[in-house]
Amino acid sequence: MSDEIVFYSNPRSRALIVHWMLEEVGAKYRTVTLDLQKGEQRQPDYLAINPMGKVPAIVHRGNVVTETPAIIAYLADAFPDAGLAPAVDDPARGPYYRWLFFGGSCFEPALLDKMMKRPPVEPAGMTGHGSYEDVLASLKTALTPGPYLLGERFSAADVYIGSELGWAIKFGAPGLDTEPVITDYVSRMASRPAFMRTIGQT
Ligand SMILES: N[C@@H](CCC(=O)N[C@@H](CS)C(=O)NCC(=O)O)C(=O)O
């Protein structure tokens, strides 16, 4: 069975996060670009891969993986030589999972609430992702003193959270570009060679 990863992507989407991760781990991959405007993500061939009709998705050794943080976690484990996931018995495995899941379950929905100006859901305690302000405060604490979410160690969680923070700053999410702990972190991420390859700056 081929070891090549098939990467279903669109360059103007969350697939960029997976693209960066593929470059970080040094995977051999082939990109299939879907035209989202033309609805290629809704064609039967692709719905057989991801019934959600969304990118990104990967197929590796016959395994389909969808959902950006799941793909990131899968690649970190599939390419252990890249050292982007602490081992299961490493004390850093807990914080690693914590921030990887926090990205998808708290940061992203809180950010979208804020950007879309959605009214707060009542009762507030039922909202699993809490408030945007609490999410940002948690991330600032996690990144202090840094330089990474796991302290001195760069991990796949940084690929996910770093990408989302970079996106959030680019699109003017409040409370970010005035916070050096956040802006320095995002700059650190953007200077990684794998990230620069992803955005075509090398
Ligand atoms: N929960 C998914 C979200 C993926 C997603 O929303 N992808 C968007 C692009 S960023 C998409 O494919 N949209 C096309 C559509 O829904 O028709 C993940 O984390 O990967």
Short mmCIF file of C-alpha atoms and ligand atoms in Angstrom, two decimals:
data_model
loop_
_atom_site.label_atom_id
_atom_site.label_comp_id
_atom_site.label_asym_id
_atom_site.label_seq_id
_atom_site.Cartn_x
_atom_site.Cartn_y
_atom_site.Cartn_z
CA MET A 1 0.00 0.00 0.00
CA SER A 2 1.31 3.43 -0.96
CA ASP A 3 2.62 5.55 1.89
CA GLU A 4 1.74 8.73 0.00
CA ILE A 5 -0.86 10.92 1.72
CA VAL A 6 -3.66 12.28 -0.42
CA PHE A 7 -4.47 15.74 0.88
CA TYR A 8 -7.87 17.23 -0.04
CA SER A 9 -7.47 20.94 0.17
CA ASN A 10 -8.40 24.42 -0.81
CA PRO A 11 -5.75 27.11 -0.32
CA ARG A 12 -8.26 29.58 1.16
CA SER A 13 -9.44 27.34 3.96
CA ARG A 14 -8.52 25.57 7.16
CA ALA A 15 -6.64 23.14 4.92
CA LEU A 16 -3.70 25.56 5.19
CA ILE A 17 -3.22 24.34 8.76
CA VAL A 18 -2.89 20.76 7.55
CA HIS A 19 -0.62 21.87 4.73
CA TRP A 20 1.72 23.45 7.28
CA MET A 21 1.61 20.27 9.39
CA LEU A 22 2.43 18.09 6.36
CA GLU A 23 5.47 20.28 5.77
CA GLU A 24 6.48 20.15 9.46
CA VAL A 25 6.49 16.34 9.52
CA GLY A 26 8.13 15.99 6.10
CA ALA A 27 5.37 13.78 4.73
CA LYS A 28 5.16 12.71 1.10
CA TYR A 29 1.79 13.99 -0.08
CA ARG A 30 -0.26 14.70 -3.16
CA THR A 31 -2.67 17.62 -3.06
CA VAL A 32 -6.15 17.43 -4.56
CA THR A 33 -7.54 20.95 -4.70
CA LEU A 34 -11.31 21.26 -4.51
CA ASP A 35 -13.01 24.34 -5.91
CA LEU A 36 -15.38 25.27 -3.08
CA GLN A 37 -17.11 27.93 -5.18
CA LYS A 38 -18.00 25.32 -7.78
CA GLY A 39 -19.23 22.97 -5.04
CA GLU A 40 -16.68 20.23 -5.73
CA GLN A 41 -16.78 19.39 -2.01
CA ARG A 42 -20.41 18.35 -2.46
CA GLN A 43 -19.84 15.87 -5.29
CA PRO A 44 -20.50 12.19 -4.50
CA ASP A 45 -16.84 11.17 -4.86
CA TYR A 46 -15.78 13.61 -2.19
CA LEU A 47 -18.80 13.06 0.06
CA ALA A 48 -17.69 9.42 0.20
CA ILE A 49 -14.51 10.71 1.85
CA ASN A 50 -16.06 13.41 4.02
CA PRO A 51 -19.87 13.32 4.25
CA MET A 52 -19.66 16.81 5.79
CA GLY A 53 -18.57 18.11 2.40
CA LYS A 54 -15.71 20.06 3.91
CA VAL A 55 -11.97 20.33 3.52
CA PRO A 56 -9.43 19.41 4.75
CA ALA A 57 -9.31 15.63 4.65
CA ILE A 58 -6.46 13.19 4.21
CA VAL A 59 -6.24 9.57 3.14
CA HIS A 60 -3.19 7.70 4.38
CA ARG A 61 -2.66 3.93 4.10
CA GLY A 62 -6.37 3.56 3.39
CA ASN A 63 -7.37 5.59 6.48
CA VAL A 64 -9.56 8.63 6.01
CA VAL A 65 -9.05 11.40 8.54
CA THR A 66 -11.18 14.55 8.62
CA GLU A 67 -11.43 17.44 11.11
CA THR A 68 -8.36 19.65 11.25
CA PRO A 69 -7.25 18.94 14.84
CA ALA A 70 -7.76 15.19 14.31
CA ILE A 71 -5.62 15.32 11.16
CA ILE A 72 -2.94 17.27 13.02
CA ALA A 73 -2.93 14.73 15.87
CA TYR A 74 -2.90 11.81 13.39
CA LEU A 75 0.08 13.21 11.47
CA ALA A 76 2.02 13.94 14.67
CA ASP A 77 1.61 10.27 15.68
CA ALA A 78 2.18 8.85 12.18
CA PHE A 79 5.48 10.74 11.86
CA PRO A 80 7.04 10.39 15.32
CA ASP A 81 10.50 11.36 14.09
CA ALA A 82 9.25 14.92 13.69
CA GLY A 83 8.81 15.04 17.49
CA LEU A 84 5.58 17.03 17.39
CA ALA A 85 3.60 14.89 19.86
CA PRO A 86 4.85 14.01 23.33
CA ALA A 87 4.83 10.23 23.92
CA VAL A 88 1.81 8.73 25.69
CA ASP A 89 3.78 8.35 28.95
CA ASP A 90 5.35 11.80 28.73
CA PRO A 91 3.89 14.29 31.27
CA ALA A 92 3.58 16.78 28.40
CA ARG A 93 1.00 14.52 26.68
CA GLY A 94 -1.79 15.91 28.89
CA PRO A 95 -1.16 19.59 28.13
CA TYR A 96 -0.59 18.66 24.49
CA TYR A 97 -4.06 17.10 24.20
CA ARG A 98 -5.53 19.89 26.24
CA TRP A 99 -4.46 22.66 23.87
CA LEU A 100 -5.09 20.67 20.72
CA PHE A 101 -8.69 20.01 21.79
CA PHE A 102 -9.10 23.51 23.22
CA GLY A 103 -8.45 24.87 19.75
CA GLY A 104 -11.38 23.03 18.19
CA SER A 105 -13.81 22.97 21.08
CA CYS A 106 -13.24 26.40 22.68
CA PHE A 107 -11.11 28.79 20.69
CA GLU A 108 -12.65 28.30 17.26
CA PRO A 109 -16.33 28.51 18.30
CA ALA A 110 -15.66 31.45 20.64
CA LEU A 111 -13.78 33.25 17.88
CA LEU A 112 -16.56 32.65 15.35
CA ASP A 113 -19.18 33.87 17.85
CA LYS A 114 -17.18 37.06 18.24
CA MET A 115 -16.46 37.61 14.55
CA MET A 116 -20.07 36.91 13.52
CA LYS A 117 -21.36 39.09 16.37
CA ARG A 118 -23.62 36.27 17.57
CA PRO A 119 -25.64 37.09 20.67
CA PRO A 120 -24.48 35.27 23.83
CA VAL A 121 -26.28 31.99 24.47
CA GLU A 122 -28.22 31.78 27.75
CA PRO A 123 -27.63 30.32 30.23
CA ALA A 124 -23.95 31.15 29.77
CA GLY A 125 -22.86 28.10 31.76
CA MET A 126 -24.34 25.80 29.10
CA THR A 127 -21.96 27.13 26.45
CA GLY A 128 -19.12 24.63 26.40
CA HIS A 129 -16.72 27.05 24.80
CA GLY A 130 -17.37 29.76 27.39
CA SER A 131 -16.69 33.35 26.43
CA TYR A 132 -14.21 34.81 23.96
CA GLU A 133 -12.63 36.79 26.81
CA ASP A 134 -12.10 33.69 28.96
CA VAL A 135 -10.69 31.80 25.98
CA LEU A 136 -8.17 34.58 25.28
CA ALA A 137 -7.20 34.85 28.94
CA SER A 138 -6.59 31.07 29.00
CA LEU A 139 -4.41 31.22 25.90
CA LYS A 140 -2.40 34.15 27.24
CA THR A 141 -1.76 32.23 30.47
CA ALA A 142 -0.78 29.12 28.48
CA LEU A 143 1.69 31.13 26.39
CA THR A 144 3.35 32.77 29.38
CA PRO A 145 6.29 32.51 29.58
CA GLY A 146 6.29 30.52 26.32
CA PRO A 147 7.76 30.36 23.80
CA TYR A 148 5.27 27.55 23.01
CA LEU A 149 2.12 26.08 24.50
CA LEU A 150 4.22 23.31 26.06
CA GLY A 151 6.89 25.73 27.26
CA GLU A 152 10.21 25.12 25.52
CA ARG A 153 8.76 22.45 23.25
CA PHE A 154 7.11 23.15 19.88
CA SER A 155 4.29 20.68 19.18
CA ALA A 156 1.42 19.98 16.82
CA ALA A 157 -0.82 21.93 19.20
CA ASP A 158 1.13 25.06 18.19
CA VAL A 159 0.44 24.34 14.54
CA TYR A 160 -3.28 24.40 15.24
CA ILE A 161 -3.54 27.20 17.82
CA GLY A 162 -0.83 29.26 16.09
CA SER A 163 -2.70 29.03 12.77
CA GLU A 164 -6.00 30.01 14.30
CA LEU A 165 -4.48 32.94 16.18
CA GLY A 166 -2.76 34.10 13.01
CA TRP A 167 -6.04 33.90 11.12
CA ALA A 168 -7.87 35.73 13.90
CA ILE A 169 -5.36 38.61 13.91
CA LYS A 170 -5.48 38.86 10.11
CA PHE A 171 -9.24 39.20 10.20
CA GLY A 172 -9.24 41.76 13.00
CA ALA A 173 -10.52 39.71 15.94
CA PRO A 174 -10.52 41.97 18.99
CA GLY A 175 -8.03 41.83 21.83
CA LEU A 176 -5.20 40.14 19.96
CA ASP A 177 -2.94 42.55 18.09
CA THR A 178 -2.38 44.61 21.24
CA GLU A 179 -1.11 41.61 23.21
CA PRO A 180 2.64 41.02 22.77
CA VAL A 181 2.36 37.51 24.18
CA ILE A 182 0.02 36.67 21.30
CA THR A 183 1.65 38.70 18.52
CA ASP A 184 5.17 37.45 19.41
CA TYR A 185 3.87 33.88 19.38
CA VAL A 186 2.21 34.29 16.00
CA SER A 187 5.40 35.86 14.57
CA ARG A 188 7.39 32.93 15.95
CA MET A 189 5.05 30.53 14.18
CA ALA A 190 5.18 32.47 10.91
CA SER A 191 8.98 32.34 10.88
CA ARG A 192 9.10 28.54 10.87
CA PRO A 193 10.56 27.25 7.59
CA ALA A 194 7.71 24.75 7.16
CA PHE A 195 5.15 27.53 7.55
CA MET A 196 6.98 29.70 5.04
CA ARG A 197 7.11 26.83 2.55
CA THR A 198 3.38 26.45 2.99
CA ILE A 199 2.64 30.00 2.10
CA GLY A 200 5.21 29.99 -0.67
CA GLN A 201 7.75 32.33 0.88
CA THR A 202 10.81 30.12 0.51
N1 LIG B 1 -14.61 21.22 11.53
C1 LIG B 1 -13.92 21.23 10.26
C2 LIG B 1 -14.30 22.47 9.52
C3 LIG B 1 -13.85 22.43 8.08
C4 LIG B 1 -14.49 23.57 7.29
O1 LIG B 1 -15.40 24.26 7.75
N2 LIG B 1 -14.01 23.75 6.04
C5 LIG B 1 -14.56 24.77 5.19
C6 LIG B 1 -13.42 25.60 4.62
S1 LIG B 1 -12.49 26.41 5.90
C7 LIG B 1 -15.27 24.11 4.02
O2 LIG B 1 -14.83 23.10 3.52
N3 LIG B 1 -16.36 24.71 3.59
C8 LIG B 1 -17.07 24.29 2.41
C9 LIG B 1 -18.51 23.97 2.67
O3 LIG B 1 -18.92 23.83 3.83
O4 LIG B 1 -19.23 23.86 1.68
C10 LIG B 1 -12.40 21.17 10.51
O5 LIG B 1 -11.94 21.58 11.57
O6 LIG B 1 -11.68 20.68 9.63
#
